[in-house]
């Protein structure tokens, strides 16, 4: 709750009714990036995520098996995990 309040206070003057969902989503990842509640955006669908897949030390993130498989086959993902 206190963290959510400080997040809201930080952005209250920066957002208005014309602020895009994309900008708002980026604000979440920026604000929480280095915290114990870190969130990321799925590289495929753009959803915010707290759990999922991370490729190549953060080059890409995937929120679901479906999003992962848009870029990787099972074999390619196994190889990625093996090598990186
Ligand atoms: Zn996704």
mmCIF file with all atom_site columns, C-alpha atoms and ligand atoms in Angstrom:
data_model
loop_
_atom_site.group_PDB
_atom_site.id
_atom_site.type_symbol
_atom_site.label_atom_id
_atom_site.label_alt_id
_atom_site.label_comp_id
_atom_site.label_asym_id
_atom_site.label_entity_id
_atom_site.label_seq_id
_atom_site.pdbx_PDB_ins_code
_atom_site.Cartn_x
_atom_site.Cartn_y
_atom_site.Cartn_z
_atom_site.occupancy
_atom_site.B_iso_or_equiv
_atom_site.pdbx_formal_charge
_atom_site.auth_seq_id
_atom_site.auth_comp_id
_atom_site.auth_asym_id
_atom_site.auth_atom_id
_atom_site.pdbx_PDB_model_num
ATOM   1  C  CA  . UNK A 1 1  ? 0.000  0.000   0.000   1.00 0.00 ? 1  UNK A CA  1
ATOM   2  C  CA  . UNK A 1 2  ? 2.646  2.635   0.891   1.00 0.00 ? 2  UNK A CA  1
ATOM   3  C  CA  . UNK A 1 3  ? 4.622  1.680   -2.231  1.00 0.00 ? 3  UNK A CA  1
ATOM   4  C  CA  . UNK A 1 4  ? 1.529  1.962   -4.416  1.00 0.00 ? 4  UNK A CA  1
ATOM   5  C  CA  . UNK A 1 5  ? 0.828  5.377   -2.900  1.00 0.00 ? 5  UNK A CA  1
ATOM   6  C  CA  . UNK A 1 6  ? 4.345  6.610   -3.626  1.00 0.00 ? 6  UNK A CA  1
ATOM   7  C  CA  . UNK A 1 7  ? 4.013  5.265   -7.177  1.00 0.00 ? 7  UNK A CA  1
ATOM   8  C  CA  . UNK A 1 8  ? 0.701  7.114   -7.603  1.00 0.00 ? 8  UNK A CA  1
ATOM   9  C  CA  . UNK A 1 9  ? 2.110  10.331  -6.117  1.00 0.00 ? 9  UNK A CA  1
ATOM   10 C  CA  . UNK A 1 10 ? 5.140  10.177  -8.412  1.00 0.00 ? 10 UNK A CA  1
ATOM   11 C  CA  . UNK A 1 11 ? 2.994  9.942   -11.557 1.00 0.00 ? 11 UNK A CA  1
ATOM   12 C  CA  . UNK A 1 12 ? -0.045 12.003  -10.578 1.00 0.00 ? 12 UNK A CA  1
ATOM   13 C  CA  . UNK A 1 13 ? 1.263  15.153  -12.305 1.00 0.00 ? 13 UNK A CA  1
ATOM   14 C  CA  . UNK A 1 14 ? 2.761  13.309  -15.272 1.00 0.00 ? 14 UNK A CA  1
ATOM   15 C  CA  . UNK A 1 15 ? -0.337 11.503  -16.519 1.00 0.00 ? 15 UNK A CA  1
ATOM   16 C  CA  . UNK A 1 16 ? -3.601 12.885  -17.830 1.00 0.00 ? 16 UNK A CA  1
ATOM   17 C  CA  . UNK A 1 17 ? -6.554 11.475  -19.754 1.00 0.00 ? 17 UNK A CA  1
ATOM   18 C  CA  . UNK A 1 18 ? -4.487 11.494  -22.968 1.00 0.00 ? 18 UNK A CA  1
ATOM   19 C  CA  . UNK A 1 19 ? -1.658 9.390   -21.559 1.00 0.00 ? 19 UNK A CA  1
ATOM   20 C  CA  . UNK A 1 20 ? -1.389 6.191   -23.574 1.00 0.00 ? 20 UNK A CA  1
ATOM   21 C  CA  . UNK A 1 21 ? -1.537 2.718   -22.052 1.00 0.00 ? 21 UNK A CA  1
ATOM   22 C  CA  . UNK A 1 22 ? 1.936  2.185   -23.456 1.00 0.00 ? 22 UNK A CA  1
ATOM   23 C  CA  . UNK A 1 23 ? 3.369  5.092   -21.453 1.00 0.00 ? 23 UNK A CA  1
ATOM   24 C  CA  . UNK A 1 24 ? 1.574  3.915   -18.306 1.00 0.00 ? 24 UNK A CA  1
ATOM   25 C  CA  . UNK A 1 25 ? 2.884  0.367   -18.729 1.00 0.00 ? 25 UNK A CA  1
ATOM   26 C  CA  . UNK A 1 26 ? 6.428  1.714   -19.172 1.00 0.00 ? 26 UNK A CA  1
ATOM   27 C  CA  . UNK A 1 27 ? 5.981  3.710   -15.952 1.00 0.00 ? 27 UNK A CA  1
ATOM   28 C  CA  . UNK A 1 28 ? 5.261  0.503   -14.048 1.00 0.00 ? 28 UNK A CA  1
ATOM   29 C  CA  . UNK A 1 29 ? 8.405  -1.211  -15.314 1.00 0.00 ? 29 UNK A CA  1
ATOM   30 C  CA  . UNK A 1 30 ? 10.526 1.920   -14.676 1.00 0.00 ? 30 UNK A CA  1
ATOM   31 C  CA  . UNK A 1 31 ? 9.210  2.467   -11.166 1.00 0.00 ? 31 UNK A CA  1
ATOM   32 C  CA  . UNK A 1 32 ? 9.383  -1.154  -9.987  1.00 0.00 ? 32 UNK A CA  1
ATOM   33 C  CA  . UNK A 1 33 ? 12.423 -2.273  -12.004 1.00 0.00 ? 33 UNK A CA  1
ATOM   34 C  CA  . UNK A 1 34 ? 14.951 -2.679  -9.186  1.00 0.00 ? 34 UNK A CA  1
ATOM   35 C  CA  . UNK A 1 35 ? 12.549 -3.456  -6.375  1.00 0.00 ? 35 UNK A CA  1
ATOM   36 C  CA  . UNK A 1 36 ? 11.530 -6.748  -4.788  1.00 0.00 ? 36 UNK A CA  1
ATOM   37 C  CA  . UNK A 1 37 ? 8.294  -6.394  -6.793  1.00 0.00 ? 37 UNK A CA  1
ATOM   38 C  CA  . UNK A 1 38 ? 9.968  -6.001  -10.149 1.00 0.00 ? 38 UNK A CA  1
ATOM   39 C  CA  . UNK A 1 39 ? 7.748  -6.196  -13.195 1.00 0.00 ? 39 UNK A CA  1
ATOM   40 C  CA  . UNK A 1 40 ? 8.585  -6.465  -16.854 1.00 0.00 ? 40 UNK A CA  1
ATOM   41 C  CA  . UNK A 1 41 ? 6.729  -6.155  -20.137 1.00 0.00 ? 41 UNK A CA  1
ATOM   42 C  CA  . UNK A 1 42 ? 6.198  -9.066  -22.438 1.00 0.00 ? 42 UNK A CA  1
ATOM   43 C  CA  . UNK A 1 43 ? 8.198  -8.466  -25.620 1.00 0.00 ? 43 UNK A CA  1
ATOM   44 C  CA  . UNK A 1 44 ? 5.485  -10.137 -27.644 1.00 0.00 ? 44 UNK A CA  1
ATOM   45 C  CA  . UNK A 1 45 ? 2.129  -8.842  -26.370 1.00 0.00 ? 45 UNK A CA  1
ATOM   46 C  CA  . UNK A 1 46 ? 3.238  -5.893  -24.196 1.00 0.00 ? 46 UNK A CA  1
ATOM   47 C  CA  . UNK A 1 47 ? 1.439  -7.053  -21.036 1.00 0.00 ? 47 UNK A CA  1
ATOM   48 C  CA  . UNK A 1 48 ? 2.961  -6.307  -17.665 1.00 0.00 ? 48 UNK A CA  1
ATOM   49 C  CA  . UNK A 1 49 ? 4.261  -9.457  -16.007 1.00 0.00 ? 49 UNK A CA  1
ATOM   50 C  CA  . UNK A 1 50 ? 5.725  -10.602 -12.683 1.00 0.00 ? 50 UNK A CA  1
ATOM   51 C  CA  . UNK A 1 51 ? 6.524  -14.142 -13.809 1.00 0.00 ? 51 UNK A CA  1
ATOM   52 C  CA  . UNK A 1 52 ? 7.359  -15.707 -17.133 1.00 0.00 ? 52 UNK A CA  1
ATOM   53 C  CA  . UNK A 1 53 ? 10.360 -16.229 -19.365 1.00 0.00 ? 53 UNK A CA  1
ATOM   54 C  CA  . UNK A 1 54 ? 13.522 -14.128 -19.764 1.00 0.00 ? 54 UNK A CA  1
ATOM   55 C  CA  . UNK A 1 55 ? 15.666 -14.619 -22.857 1.00 0.00 ? 55 UNK A CA  1
ATOM   56 C  CA  . UNK A 1 56 ? 19.328 -13.703 -23.158 1.00 0.00 ? 56 UNK A CA  1
ATOM   57 C  CA  . UNK A 1 57 ? 19.660 -11.919 -19.774 1.00 0.00 ? 57 UNK A CA  1
ATOM   58 C  CA  . UNK A 1 58 ? 16.747 -9.578  -20.470 1.00 0.00 ? 58 UNK A CA  1
ATOM   59 C  CA  . UNK A 1 59 ? 16.913 -8.985  -24.216 1.00 0.00 ? 59 UNK A CA  1
ATOM   60 C  CA  . UNK A 1 60 ? 13.340 -10.316 -24.375 1.00 0.00 ? 60 UNK A CA  1
ATOM   61 C  CA  . UNK A 1 61 ? 10.620 -11.315 -21.905 1.00 0.00 ? 61 UNK A CA  1
ATOM   62 C  CA  . UNK A 1 62 ? 7.608  -13.552 -22.475 1.00 0.00 ? 62 UNK A CA  1
ATOM   63 C  CA  . UNK A 1 63 ? 4.538  -13.683 -20.252 1.00 0.00 ? 63 UNK A CA  1
ATOM   64 C  CA  . UNK A 1 64 ? 3.222  -17.062 -21.381 1.00 0.00 ? 64 UNK A CA  1
ATOM   65 C  CA  . UNK A 1 65 ? 4.042  -20.232 -23.270 1.00 0.00 ? 65 UNK A CA  1
ATOM   66 C  CA  . UNK A 1 66 ? 2.056  -18.819 -26.175 1.00 0.00 ? 66 UNK A CA  1
ATOM   67 C  CA  . UNK A 1 67 ? 4.173  -15.643 -26.345 1.00 0.00 ? 67 UNK A CA  1
ATOM   68 C  CA  . UNK A 1 68 ? 7.413  -17.584 -25.879 1.00 0.00 ? 68 UNK A CA  1
ATOM   69 C  CA  . UNK A 1 69 ? 6.509  -19.884 -28.740 1.00 0.00 ? 69 UNK A CA  1
ATOM   70 C  CA  . UNK A 1 70 ? 5.975  -16.977 -31.104 1.00 0.00 ? 70 UNK A CA  1
ATOM   71 C  CA  . UNK A 1 71 ? 9.761  -16.557 -31.067 1.00 0.00 ? 71 UNK A CA  1
ATOM   72 C  CA  . UNK A 1 72 ? 11.087 -19.949 -29.948 1.00 0.00 ? 72 UNK A CA  1
ATOM   73 C  CA  . UNK A 1 73 ? 10.267 -23.552 -30.697 1.00 0.00 ? 73 UNK A CA  1
ATOM   74 C  CA  . UNK A 1 74 ? 10.661 -25.983 -27.781 1.00 0.00 ? 74 UNK A CA  1
ATOM   75 C  CA  . UNK A 1 75 ? 13.982 -27.085 -29.272 1.00 0.00 ? 75 UNK A CA  1
ATOM   76 C  CA  . UNK A 1 76 ? 15.245 -23.514 -29.699 1.00 0.00 ? 76 UNK A CA  1
ATOM   77 C  CA  . UNK A 1 77 ? 14.215 -22.624 -26.143 1.00 0.00 ? 77 UNK A CA  1
ATOM   78 C  CA  . UNK A 1 78 ? 15.950 -25.696 -24.719 1.00 0.00 ? 78 UNK A CA  1
ATOM   79 C  CA  . UNK A 1 79 ? 19.074 -24.683 -26.621 1.00 0.00 ? 79 UNK A CA  1
ATOM   80 C  CA  . UNK A 1 80 ? 18.779 -21.058 -25.374 1.00 0.00 ? 80 UNK A CA  1
ATOM   81 C  CA  . UNK A 1 81 ? 18.501 -22.289 -21.775 1.00 0.00 ? 81 UNK A CA  1
ATOM   82 C  CA  . UNK A 1 82 ? 21.465 -24.600 -22.274 1.00 0.00 ? 82 UNK A CA  1
ATOM   83 C  CA  . UNK A 1 83 ? 23.723 -21.933 -23.801 1.00 0.00 ? 83 UNK A CA  1
ATOM   84 C  CA  . UNK A 1 84 ? 22.605 -18.779 -22.084 1.00 0.00 ? 84 UNK A CA  1
HETATM 85 ZN ZN1 . LIG B 2 .  ? 2.823  -11.976 -23.693 1.00 0.00 ? 1  LIG B ZN1 1
#
